[in-house]
Protein backbone atom coordinates (compact mmCIF):
# COMPACT_ATOMS: atom_id res chain seq x y z
CA UNK A 1 0.00 0.00 0.00
CA UNK A 2 1.86 3.03 -1.25
CA UNK A 3 0.91 6.68 -1.10
CA UNK A 4 4.31 7.78 -2.42
CA UNK A 5 4.13 6.93 -6.14
CA UNK A 6 7.61 8.32 -6.77
CA UNK A 7 9.03 5.39 -4.76
CA UNK A 8 6.93 2.61 -6.32
CA UNK A 9 9.50 1.62 -8.95
CA UNK A 10 12.28 1.54 -6.35
CA UNK A 11 10.20 -0.65 -4.04
CA UNK A 12 9.25 -2.90 -6.96
CA UNK A 13 12.89 -3.35 -7.96
CA UNK A 14 14.00 -4.08 -4.39
CA UNK A 15 11.28 -6.70 -3.92
CA UNK A 16 12.13 -8.30 -7.27
CA UNK A 17 15.83 -8.38 -6.42
CA UNK A 18 15.47 -9.68 -2.85
CA UNK A 19 12.54 -12.07 -3.22
CA UNK A 20 12.09 -12.64 -6.98
CA UNK A 21 8.44 -11.65 -6.55
CA UNK A 22 6.40 -9.04 -8.39
CA UNK A 23 4.79 -6.77 -5.76
CA UNK A 24 1.12 -5.90 -5.97
CA UNK A 25 0.27 -2.24 -5.37
CA UNK A 26 -3.18 -1.84 -3.82
CA UNK A 27 -5.60 0.48 -5.61
CA UNK A 28 -9.32 1.25 -5.73
CA UNK A 29 -9.92 -0.93 -8.81
CA UNK A 30 -9.16 -4.09 -6.81
CA UNK A 31 -11.82 -6.22 -5.15
CA UNK A 32 -12.28 -4.89 -1.60
CA UNK A 33 -15.97 -5.35 -0.69
CA UNK A 34 -15.87 -1.66 0.27
CA UNK A 35 -18.36 0.65 -1.43
CA UNK A 36 -16.45 3.90 -1.96
CA UNK A 37 -19.00 6.72 -1.65
CA UNK A 38 -16.84 9.80 -2.26
CA UNK A 39 -16.97 12.29 -5.15
CA UNK A 40 -13.99 10.77 -6.97
CA UNK A 41 -13.11 7.22 -5.82
CA UNK A 42 -9.87 7.41 -7.80
CA UNK A 43 -8.63 10.03 -5.31
CA UNK A 44 -8.84 7.57 -2.40
CA UNK A 45 -5.35 6.71 -1.21
CA UNK A 46 -4.52 3.06 -0.69
CA UNK A 47 -3.86 3.75 3.01
CA UNK A 48 -7.43 4.98 3.45
CA UNK A 49 -8.75 2.10 1.35
CA UNK A 50 -7.08 -0.60 3.42
CA UNK A 51 -8.15 1.06 6.69
CA UNK A 52 -11.74 0.92 5.47
CA UNK A 53 -11.41 -2.70 4.36
CA UNK A 54 -9.90 -3.66 7.73
CA UNK A 55 -13.10 -2.84 9.65
CA UNK A 56 -15.50 -4.70 7.35
CA UNK A 57 -15.16 -7.98 9.26
CA UNK A 58 -15.39 -6.44 12.71
CA UNK A 59 -18.47 -7.06 14.89
CA UNK A 60 -19.96 -3.55 14.69
CA UNK A 61 -21.30 -1.91 11.52
CA UNK A 62 -20.19 1.71 11.80
CA UNK A 63 -16.65 2.94 12.41
CA UNK A 64 -14.61 6.07 12.67
CA UNK A 65 -10.98 5.20 12.04
CA UNK A 66 -8.39 7.71 13.22
CA UNK A 67 -5.15 6.93 11.39
CA UNK A 68 -2.25 8.92 12.80
CA UNK A 69 0.66 9.03 10.37
CA UNK A 70 2.15 11.85 8.30
CA UNK A 71 -1.41 13.18 8.35
CA UNK A 72 -4.11 12.53 10.94
CA UNK A 73 -6.98 11.01 8.99
CA UNK A 74 -10.56 10.58 10.20
CA UNK A 75 -12.29 7.93 8.09
CA UNK A 76 -15.99 7.09 8.25
CA UNK A 77 -17.18 3.59 7.31
CA UNK A 78 -20.87 2.75 7.75
CA UNK A 79 -21.82 -0.80 6.88
CA UNK A 80 -19.65 -1.50 3.86
CA UNK A 81 -19.66 2.14 2.67
CA UNK A 82 -16.63 4.40 2.89
CA UNK A 83 -18.32 7.81 3.30
CA UNK A 84 -15.27 10.06 3.49
CA UNK A 85 -13.65 11.86 6.36
CA UNK A 86 -11.24 14.61 7.28
CA UNK A 87 -7.48 15.07 7.01
CA UNK A 88 -5.39 17.21 9.35
CA UNK A 89 -1.63 17.72 9.56
CA UNK A 90 -0.05 14.80 11.32
CA UNK A 91 1.05 14.89 14.91
CA UNK A 92 4.78 14.54 14.16
CA UNK A 93 4.51 16.68 11.02
CA UNK A 94 3.33 19.59 13.17
CA UNK A 95 5.85 18.84 15.91
CA UNK A 96 8.81 18.78 13.48
CA UNK A 97 7.57 21.92 11.76
CA UNK A 98 7.56 23.79 15.07
CA UNK A 99 11.32 23.36 15.44
CA UNK A 100 12.04 24.22 11.82
CA UNK A 101 10.11 27.48 12.02
CA UNK A 102 10.93 28.64 15.58
CA UNK A 103 14.72 28.69 15.76
CA UNK A 104 14.88 29.51 19.48
CA UNK A 105 13.11 26.26 20.38
CA UNK A 106 15.13 23.11 20.96
CA UNK A 107 13.74 19.71 20.06
CA UNK A 108 12.40 17.89 23.12
CA UNK A 109 11.26 14.43 24.13
CA UNK A 110 7.53 13.97 23.76
CA UNK A 111 5.85 12.66 26.89
CA UNK A 112 2.32 13.31 28.08
CA UNK A 113 2.44 16.16 30.59
CA UNK A 114 0.74 15.92 33.96
CA UNK A 115 -0.97 19.28 33.50
CA UNK A 116 -2.22 21.43 30.64
CA UNK A 117 -0.61 24.68 31.74
CA UNK A 118 3.13 24.17 31.53
CA UNK A 119 5.51 26.16 33.70
CA UNK A 120 8.51 25.88 31.37
CA UNK A 121 9.11 25.67 27.61
CA UNK A 122 9.38 21.88 27.54
CA UNK A 123 6.11 21.36 29.45
CA UNK A 124 4.39 23.98 27.28
CA UNK A 125 5.46 22.25 24.06
CA UNK A 126 4.50 18.83 25.40
CA UNK A 127 1.08 20.12 26.47
CA UNK A 128 0.40 21.98 23.25
CA UNK A 129 1.56 19.11 21.09
CA UNK A 130 0.12 16.08 22.87
CA UNK A 131 -2.88 17.48 24.72
CA UNK A 132 -3.64 19.82 21.81
CA UNK A 133 -3.76 16.81 19.51
CA UNK A 134 -5.94 14.88 21.97
CA UNK A 135 -8.35 17.83 22.18
CA UNK A 136 -8.50 18.14 18.39
CA UNK A 137 -9.25 14.44 18.05
CA UNK A 138 -11.96 14.49 20.73
CA UNK A 139 -13.68 17.50 19.16
CA UNK A 140 -13.46 16.04 15.65
CA UNK A 141 -14.96 12.75 16.88
CA UNK A 142 -17.79 14.69 18.52
CA UNK A 143 -18.51 16.74 15.37
CA UNK A 144 -18.28 13.71 13.04
CA UNK A 145 -20.72 11.74 15.23
CA UNK A 146 -23.12 14.72 15.24
CA UNK A 147 -23.03 14.68 11.43
CA UNK A 148 -23.19 10.94 10.62
CA UNK A 149 -24.45 9.22 13.77
CA UNK A 150 -22.94 6.85 16.30
CA UNK A 151 -19.65 5.20 15.36
CA UNK A 152 -17.17 2.89 17.04
CA UNK A 153 -13.84 4.72 17.17
CA UNK A 154 -10.55 3.00 16.37
CA UNK A 155 -7.17 4.64 16.79
CA UNK A 156 -4.28 3.43 14.63
CA UNK A 157 -1.11 4.59 12.94
CA UNK A 158 2.47 5.07 14.08
CA UNK A 159 1.83 8.28 15.99
CA UNK A 160 -1.21 6.98 17.88
CA UNK A 161 1.15 5.64 20.53
CA UNK A 162 1.65 9.22 21.80
CA UNK A 163 -2.05 9.82 22.49
CA UNK A 164 -3.67 6.40 22.94
CA UNK A 165 -3.50 6.51 26.74
CA UNK A 166 -5.18 9.93 26.81
CA UNK A 167 -8.12 8.82 24.66
CA UNK A 168 -10.86 6.33 25.45
CA UNK A 169 -10.89 4.63 22.03
CA UNK A 170 -9.90 1.19 20.84
CA UNK A 171 -6.22 1.15 19.87
CA UNK A 172 -5.40 -1.17 16.99
CA UNK A 173 -1.77 -0.70 15.90
CA UNK A 174 -1.99 -3.34 13.13
CA UNK A 175 -5.25 -2.21 11.51
CA UNK A 176 -3.64 -1.28 8.18
CA UNK A 177 -1.78 -4.59 8.03
CA UNK A 178 -5.12 -6.35 8.59
CA UNK A 179 -6.54 -4.38 5.65
CA UNK A 180 -3.62 -5.30 3.39
CA UNK A 181 -4.04 -8.98 4.26
CA UNK A 182 -7.78 -8.82 3.54
CA UNK A 183 -7.26 -7.12 0.15
CA UNK A 184 -4.65 -9.73 -0.71
CA UNK A 185 -7.06 -12.58 0.19
CA UNK A 186 -9.82 -11.05 -1.93
CA UNK A 187 -7.54 -10.64 -4.97
CA UNK A 188 -5.38 -13.78 -5.02
JSON list of C-alpha atoms in Angstrom, two decimals:
[
{"chain": "A", "resi": 1, "resn": "UNK", "atom": "CA", "xyz": [0.00, 0.00, 0.00]},
{"chain": "A", "resi": 2, "resn": "UNK", "atom": "CA", "xyz": [1.86, 3.03, -1.25]},
{"chain": "A", "resi": 3, "resn": "UNK", "atom": "CA", "xyz": [0.91, 6.68, -1.10]},
{"chain": "A", "resi": 4, "resn": "UNK", "atom": "CA", "xyz": [4.31, 7.78, -2.42]},
{"chain": "A", "resi": 5, "resn": "UNK", "atom": "CA", "xyz": [4.13, 6.93, -6.14]},
{"chain": "A", "resi": 6, "resn": "UNK", "atom": "CA", "xyz": [7.61, 8.32, -6.77]},
{"chain": "A", "resi": 7, "resn": "UNK", "atom": "CA", "xyz": [9.03, 5.39, -4.76]},
{"chain": "A", "resi": 8, "resn": "UNK", "atom": "CA", "xyz": [6.93, 2.61, -6.32]},
{"chain": "A", "resi": 9, "resn": "UNK", "atom": "CA", "xyz": [9.50, 1.62, -8.95]},
{"chain": "A", "resi": 10, "resn": "UNK", "atom": "CA", "xyz": [12.28, 1.54, -6.35]},
{"chain": "A", "resi": 11, "resn": "UNK", "atom": "CA", "xyz": [10.20, -0.65, -4.04]},
{"chain": "A", "resi": 12, "resn": "UNK", "atom": "CA", "xyz": [9.25, -2.90, -6.96]},
{"chain": "A", "resi": 13, "resn": "UNK", "atom": "CA", "xyz": [12.89, -3.35, -7.96]},
{"chain": "A", "resi": 14, "resn": "UNK", "atom": "CA", "xyz": [14.00, -4.08, -4.39]},
{"chain": "A", "resi": 15, "resn": "UNK", "atom": "CA", "xyz": [11.28, -6.70, -3.92]},
{"chain": "A", "resi": 16, "resn": "UNK", "atom": "CA", "xyz": [12.13, -8.30, -7.27]},
{"chain": "A", "resi": 17, "resn": "UNK", "atom": "CA", "xyz": [15.83, -8.38, -6.42]},
{"chain": "A", "resi": 18, "resn": "UNK", "atom": "CA", "xyz": [15.47, -9.68, -2.85]},
{"chain": "A", "resi": 19, "resn": "UNK", "atom": "CA", "xyz": [12.54, -12.07, -3.22]},
{"chain": "A", "resi": 20, "resn": "UNK", "atom": "CA", "xyz": [12.09, -12.64, -6.98]},
{"chain": "A", "resi": 21, "resn": "UNK", "atom": "CA", "xyz": [8.44, -11.65, -6.55]},
{"chain": "A", "resi": 22, "resn": "UNK", "atom": "CA", "xyz": [6.40, -9.04, -8.39]},
{"chain": "A", "resi": 23, "resn": "UNK", "atom": "CA", "xyz": [4.79, -6.77, -5.76]},
{"chain": "A", "resi": 24, "resn": "UNK", "atom": "CA", "xyz": [1.12, -5.90, -5.97]},
{"chain": "A", "resi": 25, "resn": "UNK", "atom": "CA", "xyz": [0.27, -2.24, -5.37]},
{"chain": "A", "resi": 26, "resn": "UNK", "atom": "CA", "xyz": [-3.18, -1.84, -3.82]},
{"chain": "A", "resi": 27, "resn": "UNK", "atom": "CA", "xyz": [-5.60, 0.48, -5.61]},
{"chain": "A", "resi": 28, "resn": "UNK", "atom": "CA", "xyz": [-9.32, 1.25, -5.73]},
{"chain": "A", "resi": 29, "resn": "UNK", "atom": "CA", "xyz": [-9.92, -0.93, -8.81]},
{"chain": "A", "resi": 30, "resn": "UNK", "atom": "CA", "xyz": [-9.16, -4.09, -6.81]},
{"chain": "A", "resi": 31, "resn": "UNK", "atom": "CA", "xyz": [-11.82, -6.22, -5.15]},
{"chain": "A", "resi": 32, "resn": "UNK", "atom": "CA", "xyz": [-12.28, -4.89, -1.60]},
{"chain": "A", "resi": 33, "resn": "UNK", "atom": "CA", "xyz": [-15.97, -5.35, -0.69]},
{"chain": "A", "resi": 34, "resn": "UNK", "atom": "CA", "xyz": [-15.87, -1.66, 0.27]},
{"chain": "A", "resi": 35, "resn": "UNK", "atom": "CA", "xyz": [-18.36, 0.65, -1.43]},
{"chain": "A", "resi": 36, "resn": "UNK", "atom": "CA", "xyz": [-16.45, 3.90, -1.96]},
{"chain": "A", "resi": 37, "resn": "UNK", "atom": "CA", "xyz": [-19.00, 6.72, -1.65]},
{"chain": "A", "resi": 38, "resn": "UNK", "atom": "CA", "xyz": [-16.84, 9.80, -2.26]},
{"chain": "A", "resi": 39, "resn": "UNK", "atom": "CA", "xyz": [-16.97, 12.29, -5.15]},
{"chain": "A", "resi": 40, "resn": "UNK", "atom": "CA", "xyz": [-13.99, 10.77, -6.97]},
{"chain": "A", "resi": 41, "resn": "UNK", "atom": "CA", "xyz": [-13.11, 7.22, -5.82]},
{"chain": "A", "resi": 42, "resn": "UNK", "atom": "CA", "xyz": [-9.87, 7.41, -7.80]},
{"chain": "A", "resi": 43, "resn": "UNK", "atom": "CA", "xyz": [-8.63, 10.03, -5.31]},
{"chain": "A", "resi": 44, "resn": "UNK", "atom": "CA", "xyz": [-8.84, 7.57, -2.40]},
{"chain": "A", "resi": 45, "resn": "UNK", "atom": "CA", "xyz": [-5.35, 6.71, -1.21]},
{"chain": "A", "resi": 46, "resn": "UNK", "atom": "CA", "xyz": [-4.52, 3.06, -0.69]},
{"chain": "A", "resi": 47, "resn": "UNK", "atom": "CA", "xyz": [-3.86, 3.75, 3.01]},
{"chain": "A", "resi": 48, "resn": "UNK", "atom": "CA", "xyz": [-7.43, 4.98, 3.45]},
{"chain": "A", "resi": 49, "resn": "UNK", "atom": "CA", "xyz": [-8.75, 2.10, 1.35]},
{"chain": "A", "resi": 50, "resn": "UNK", "atom": "CA", "xyz": [-7.08, -0.60, 3.42]},
{"chain": "A", "resi": 51, "resn": "UNK", "atom": "CA", "xyz": [-8.15, 1.06, 6.69]},
{"chain": "A", "resi": 52, "resn": "UNK", "atom": "CA", "xyz": [-11.74, 0.92, 5.47]},
{"chain": "A", "resi": 53, "resn": "UNK", "atom": "CA", "xyz": [-11.41, -2.70, 4.36]},
{"chain": "A", "resi": 54, "resn": "UNK", "atom": "CA", "xyz": [-9.90, -3.66, 7.73]},
{"chain": "A", "resi": 55, "resn": "UNK", "atom": "CA", "xyz": [-13.10, -2.84, 9.65]},
{"chain": "A", "resi": 56, "resn": "UNK", "atom": "CA", "xyz": [-15.50, -4.70, 7.35]},
{"chain": "A", "resi": 57, "resn": "UNK", "atom": "CA", "xyz": [-15.16, -7.98, 9.26]},
{"chain": "A", "resi": 58, "resn": "UNK", "atom": "CA", "xyz": [-15.39, -6.44, 12.71]},
{"chain": "A", "resi": 59, "resn": "UNK", "atom": "CA", "xyz": [-18.47, -7.06, 14.89]},
{"chain": "A", "resi": 60, "resn": "UNK", "atom": "CA", "xyz": [-19.96, -3.55, 14.69]},
{"chain": "A", "resi": 61, "resn": "UNK", "atom": "CA", "xyz": [-21.30, -1.91, 11.52]},
{"chain": "A", "resi": 62, "resn": "UNK", "atom": "CA", "xyz": [-20.19, 1.71, 11.80]},
{"chain": "A", "resi": 63, "resn": "UNK", "atom": "CA", "xyz": [-16.65, 2.94, 12.41]},
{"chain": "A", "resi": 64, "resn": "UNK", "atom": "CA", "xyz": [-14.61, 6.07, 12.67]},
{"chain": "A", "resi": 65, "resn": "UNK", "atom": "CA", "xyz": [-10.98, 5.20, 12.04]},
{"chain": "A", "resi": 66, "resn": "UNK", "atom": "CA", "xyz": [-8.39, 7.71, 13.22]},
{"chain": "A", "resi": 67, "resn": "UNK", "atom": "CA", "xyz": [-5.15, 6.93, 11.39]},
{"chain": "A", "resi": 68, "resn": "UNK", "atom": "CA", "xyz": [-2.25, 8.92, 12.80]},
{"chain": "A", "resi": 69, "resn": "UNK", "atom": "CA", "xyz": [0.66, 9.03, 10.37]},
{"chain": "A", "resi": 70, "resn": "UNK", "atom": "CA", "xyz": [2.15, 11.85, 8.30]},
{"chain": "A", "resi": 71, "resn": "UNK", "atom": "CA", "xyz": [-1.41, 13.18, 8.35]},
{"chain": "A", "resi": 72, "resn": "UNK", "atom": "CA", "xyz": [-4.11, 12.53, 10.94]},
{"chain": "A", "resi": 73, "resn": "UNK", "atom": "CA", "xyz": [-6.98, 11.01, 8.99]},
{"chain": "A", "resi": 74, "resn": "UNK", "atom": "CA", "xyz": [-10.56, 10.58, 10.20]},
{"chain": "A", "resi": 75, "resn": "UNK", "atom": "CA", "xyz": [-12.29, 7.93, 8.09]},
{"chain": "A", "resi": 76, "resn": "UNK", "atom": "CA", "xyz": [-15.99, 7.09, 8.25]},
{"chain": "A", "resi": 77, "resn": "UNK", "atom": "CA", "xyz": [-17.18, 3.59, 7.31]},
{"chain": "A", "resi": 78, "resn": "UNK", "atom": "CA", "xyz": [-20.87, 2.75, 7.75]},
{"chain": "A", "resi": 79, "resn": "UNK", "atom": "CA", "xyz": [-21.82, -0.80, 6.88]},
{"chain": "A", "resi": 80, "resn": "UNK", "atom": "CA", "xyz": [-19.65, -1.50, 3.86]},
{"chain": "A", "resi": 81, "resn": "UNK", "atom": "CA", "xyz": [-19.66, 2.14, 2.67]},
{"chain": "A", "resi": 82, "resn": "UNK", "atom": "CA", "xyz": [-16.63, 4.40, 2.89]},
{"chain": "A", "resi": 83, "resn": "UNK", "atom": "CA", "xyz": [-18.32, 7.81, 3.30]},
{"chain": "A", "resi": 84, "resn": "UNK", "atom": "CA", "xyz": [-15.27, 10.06, 3.49]},
{"chain": "A", "resi": 85, "resn": "UNK", "atom": "CA", "xyz": [-13.65, 11.86, 6.36]},
{"chain": "A", "resi": 86, "resn": "UNK", "atom": "CA", "xyz": [-11.24, 14.61, 7.28]},
{"chain": "A", "resi": 87, "resn": "UNK", "atom": "CA", "xyz": [-7.48, 15.07, 7.01]},
{"chain": "A", "resi": 88, "resn": "UNK", "atom": "CA", "xyz": [-5.39, 17.21, 9.35]},
{"chain": "A", "resi": 89, "resn": "UNK", "atom": "CA", "xyz": [-1.63, 17.72, 9.56]},
{"chain": "A", "resi": 90, "resn": "UNK", "atom": "CA", "xyz": [-0.05, 14.80, 11.32]},
{"chain": "A", "resi": 91, "resn": "UNK", "atom": "CA", "xyz": [1.05, 14.89, 14.91]},
{"chain": "A", "resi": 92, "resn": "UNK", "atom": "CA", "xyz": [4.78, 14.54, 14.16]},
{"chain": "A", "resi": 93, "resn": "UNK", "atom": "CA", "xyz": [4.51, 16.68, 11.02]},
{"chain": "A", "resi": 94, "resn": "UNK", "atom": "CA", "xyz": [3.33, 19.59, 13.17]},
{"chain": "A", "resi": 95, "resn": "UNK", "atom": "CA", "xyz": [5.85, 18.84, 15.91]},
{"chain": "A", "resi": 96, "resn": "UNK", "atom": "CA", "xyz": [8.81, 18.78, 13.48]},
{"chain": "A", "resi": 97, "resn": "UNK", "atom": "CA", "xyz": [7.57, 21.92, 11.76]},
{"chain": "A", "resi": 98, "resn": "UNK", "atom": "CA", "xyz": [7.56, 23.79, 15.07]},
{"chain": "A", "resi": 99, "resn": "UNK", "atom": "CA", "xyz": [11.32, 23.36, 15.44]},
{"chain": "A", "resi": 100, "resn": "UNK", "atom": "CA", "xyz": [12.04, 24.22, 11.82]},
{"chain": "A", "resi": 101, "resn": "UNK", "atom": "CA", "xyz": [10.11, 27.48, 12.02]},
{"chain": "A", "resi": 102, "resn": "UNK", "atom": "CA", "xyz": [10.93, 28.64, 15.58]},
{"chain": "A", "resi": 103, "resn": "UNK", "atom": "CA", "xyz": [14.72, 28.69, 15.76]},
{"chain": "A", "resi": 104, "resn": "UNK", "atom": "CA", "xyz": [14.88, 29.51, 19.48]},
{"chain": "A", "resi": 105, "resn": "UNK", "atom": "CA", "xyz": [13.11, 26.26, 20.38]},
{"chain": "A", "resi": 106, "resn": "UNK", "atom": "CA", "xyz": [15.13, 23.11, 20.96]},
{"chain": "A", "resi": 107, "resn": "UNK", "atom": "CA", "xyz": [13.74, 19.71, 20.06]},
{"chain": "A", "resi": 108, "resn": "UNK", "atom": "CA", "xyz": [12.40, 17.89, 23.12]},
{"chain": "A", "resi": 109, "resn": "UNK", "atom": "CA", "xyz": [11.26, 14.43, 24.13]},
{"chain": "A", "resi": 110, "resn": "UNK", "atom": "CA", "xyz": [7.53, 13.97, 23.76]},
{"chain": "A", "resi": 111, "resn": "UNK", "atom": "CA", "xyz": [5.85, 12.66, 26.89]},
{"chain": "A", "resi": 112, "resn": "UNK", "atom": "CA", "xyz": [2.32, 13.31, 28.08]},
{"chain": "A", "resi": 113, "resn": "UNK", "atom": "CA", "xyz": [2.44, 16.16, 30.59]},
{"chain": "A", "resi": 114, "resn": "UNK", "atom": "CA", "xyz": [0.74, 15.92, 33.96]},
{"chain": "A", "resi": 115, "resn": "UNK", "atom": "CA", "xyz": [-0.97, 19.28, 33.50]},
{"chain": "A", "resi": 116, "resn": "UNK", "atom": "CA", "xyz": [-2.22, 21.43, 30.64]},
{"chain": "A", "resi": 117, "resn": "UNK", "atom": "CA", "xyz": [-0.61, 24.68, 31.74]},
{"chain": "A", "resi": 118, "resn": "UNK", "atom": "CA", "xyz": [3.13, 24.17, 31.53]},
{"chain": "A", "resi": 119, "resn": "UNK", "atom": "CA", "xyz": [5.51, 26.16, 33.70]},
{"chain": "A", "resi": 120, "resn": "UNK", "atom": "CA", "xyz": [8.51, 25.88, 31.37]},
{"chain": "A", "resi": 121, "resn": "UNK", "atom": "CA", "xyz": [9.11, 25.67, 27.61]},
{"chain": "A", "resi": 122, "resn": "UNK", "atom": "CA", "xyz": [9.38, 21.88, 27.54]},
{"chain": "A", "resi": 123, "resn": "UNK", "atom": "CA", "xyz": [6.11, 21.36, 29.45]},
{"chain": "A", "resi": 124, "resn": "UNK", "atom": "CA", "xyz": [4.39, 23.98, 27.28]},
{"chain": "A", "resi": 125, "resn": "UNK", "atom": "CA", "xyz": [5.46, 22.25, 24.06]},
{"chain": "A", "resi": 126, "resn": "UNK", "atom": "CA", "xyz": [4.50, 18.83, 25.40]},
{"chain": "A", "resi": 127, "resn": "UNK", "atom": "CA", "xyz": [1.08, 20.12, 26.47]},
{"chain": "A", "resi": 128, "resn": "UNK", "atom": "CA", "xyz": [0.40, 21.98, 23.25]},
{"chain": "A", "resi": 129, "resn": "UNK", "atom": "CA", "xyz": [1.56, 19.11, 21.09]},
{"chain": "A", "resi": 130, "resn": "UNK", "atom": "CA", "xyz": [0.12, 16.08, 22.87]},
{"chain": "A", "resi": 131, "resn": "UNK", "atom": "CA", "xyz": [-2.88, 17.48, 24.72]},
{"chain": "A", "resi": 132, "resn": "UNK", "atom": "CA", "xyz": [-3.64, 19.82, 21.81]},
{"chain": "A", "resi": 133, "resn": "UNK", "atom": "CA", "xyz": [-3.76, 16.81, 19.51]},
{"chain": "A", "resi": 134, "resn": "UNK", "atom": "CA", "xyz": [-5.94, 14.88, 21.97]},
{"chain": "A", "resi": 135, "resn": "UNK", "atom": "CA", "xyz": [-8.35, 17.83, 22.18]},
{"chain": "A", "resi": 136, "resn": "UNK", "atom": "CA", "xyz": [-8.50, 18.14, 18.39]},
{"chain": "A", "resi": 137, "resn": "UNK", "atom": "CA", "xyz": [-9.25, 14.44, 18.05]},
{"chain": "A", "resi": 138, "resn": "UNK", "atom": "CA", "xyz": [-11.96, 14.49, 20.73]},
{"chain": "A", "resi": 139, "resn": "UNK", "atom": "CA", "xyz": [-13.68, 17.50, 19.16]},
{"chain": "A", "resi": 140, "resn": "UNK", "atom": "CA", "xyz": [-13.46, 16.04, 15.65]},
{"chain": "A", "resi": 141, "resn": "UNK", "atom": "CA", "xyz": [-14.96, 12.75, 16.88]},
{"chain": "A", "resi": 142, "resn": "UNK", "atom": "CA", "xyz": [-17.79, 14.69, 18.52]},
{"chain": "A", "resi": 143, "resn": "UNK", "atom": "CA", "xyz": [-18.51, 16.74, 15.37]},
{"chain": "A", "resi": 144, "resn": "UNK", "atom": "CA", "xyz": [-18.28, 13.71, 13.04]},
{"chain": "A", "resi": 145, "resn": "UNK", "atom": "CA", "xyz": [-20.72, 11.74, 15.23]},
{"chain": "A", "resi": 146, "resn": "UNK", "atom": "CA", "xyz": [-23.12, 14.72, 15.24]},
{"chain": "A", "resi": 147, "resn": "UNK", "atom": "CA", "xyz": [-23.03, 14.68, 11.43]},
{"chain": "A", "resi": 148, "resn": "UNK", "atom": "CA", "xyz": [-23.19, 10.94, 10.62]},
{"chain": "A", "resi": 149, "resn": "UNK", "atom": "CA", "xyz": [-24.45, 9.22, 13.77]},
{"chain": "A", "resi": 150, "resn": "UNK", "atom": "CA", "xyz": [-22.94, 6.85, 16.30]},
{"chain": "A", "resi": 151, "resn": "UNK", "atom": "CA", "xyz": [-19.65, 5.20, 15.36]},
{"chain": "A", "resi": 152, "resn": "UNK", "atom": "CA", "xyz": [-17.17, 2.89, 17.04]},
{"chain": "A", "resi": 153, "resn": "UNK", "atom": "CA", "xyz": [-13.84, 4.72, 17.17]},
{"chain": "A", "resi": 154, "resn": "UNK", "atom": "CA", "xyz": [-10.55, 3.00, 16.37]},
{"chain": "A", "resi": 155, "resn": "UNK", "atom": "CA", "xyz": [-7.17, 4.64, 16.79]},
{"chain": "A", "resi": 156, "resn": "UNK", "atom": "CA", "xyz": [-4.28, 3.43, 14.63]},
{"chain": "A", "resi": 157, "resn": "UNK", "atom": "CA", "xyz": [-1.11, 4.59, 12.94]},
{"chain": "A", "resi": 158, "resn": "UNK", "atom": "CA", "xyz": [2.47, 5.07, 14.08]},
{"chain": "A", "resi": 159, "resn": "UNK", "atom": "CA", "xyz": [1.83, 8.28, 15.99]},
{"chain": "A", "resi": 160, "resn": "UNK", "atom": "CA", "xyz": [-1.21, 6.98, 17.88]},
{"chain": "A", "resi": 161, "resn": "UNK", "atom": "CA", "xyz": [1.15, 5.64, 20.53]},
{"chain": "A", "resi": 162, "resn": "UNK", "atom": "CA", "xyz": [1.65, 9.22, 21.80]},
{"chain": "A", "resi": 163, "resn": "UNK", "atom": "CA", "xyz": [-2.05, 9.82, 22.49]},
{"chain": "A", "resi": 164, "resn": "UNK", "atom": "CA", "xyz": [-3.67, 6.40, 22.94]},
{"chain": "A", "resi": 165, "resn": "UNK", "atom": "CA", "xyz": [-3.50, 6.51, 26.74]},
{"chain": "A", "resi": 166, "resn": "UNK", "atom": "CA", "xyz": [-5.18, 9.93, 26.81]},
{"chain": "A", "resi": 167, "resn": "UNK", "atom": "CA", "xyz": [-8.12, 8.82, 24.66]},
{"chain": "A", "resi": 168, "resn": "UNK", "atom": "CA", "xyz": [-10.86, 6.33, 25.45]},
{"chain": "A", "resi": 169, "resn": "UNK", "atom": "CA", "xyz": [-10.89, 4.63, 22.03]},
{"chain": "A", "resi": 170, "resn": "UNK", "atom": "CA", "xyz": [-9.90, 1.19, 20.84]},
{"chain": "A", "resi": 171, "resn": "UNK", "atom": "CA", "xyz": [-6.22, 1.15, 19.87]},
{"chain": "A", "resi": 172, "resn": "UNK", "atom": "CA", "xyz": [-5.40, -1.17, 16.99]},
{"chain": "A", "resi": 173, "resn": "UNK", "atom": "CA", "xyz": [-1.77, -0.70, 15.90]},
{"chain": "A", "resi": 174, "resn": "UNK", "atom": "CA", "xyz": [-1.99, -3.34, 13.13]},
{"chain": "A", "resi": 175, "resn": "UNK", "atom": "CA", "xyz": [-5.25, -2.21, 11.51]},
{"chain": "A", "resi": 176, "resn": "UNK", "atom": "CA", "xyz": [-3.64, -1.28, 8.18]},
{"chain": "A", "resi": 177, "resn": "UNK", "atom": "CA", "xyz": [-1.78, -4.59, 8.03]},
{"chain": "A", "resi": 178, "resn": "UNK", "atom": "CA", "xyz": [-5.12, -6.35, 8.59]},
{"chain": "A", "resi": 179, "resn": "UNK", "atom": "CA", "xyz": [-6.54, -4.38, 5.65]},
{"chain": "A", "resi": 180, "resn": "UNK", "atom": "CA", "xyz": [-3.62, -5.30, 3.39]},
{"chain": "A", "resi": 181, "resn": "UNK", "atom": "CA", "xyz": [-4.04, -8.98, 4.26]},
{"chain": "A", "resi": 182, "resn": "UNK", "atom": "CA", "xyz": [-7.78, -8.82, 3.54]},
{"chain": "A", "resi": 183, "resn": "UNK", "atom": "CA", "xyz": [-7.26, -7.12, 0.15]},
{"chain": "A", "resi": 184, "resn": "UNK", "atom": "CA", "xyz": [-4.65, -9.73, -0.71]},
{"chain": "A", "resi": 185, "resn": "UNK", "atom": "CA", "xyz": [-7.06, -12.58, 0.19]},
{"chain": "A", "resi": 186, "resn": "UNK", "atom": "CA", "xyz": [-9.82, -11.05, -1.93]},
{"chain": "A", "resi": 187, "resn": "UNK", "atom": "CA", "xyz": [-7.54, -10.64, -4.97]},
{"chain": "A", "resi": 188, "resn": "UNK", "atom": "CA", "xyz": [-5.38, -13.78, -5.02]}
]
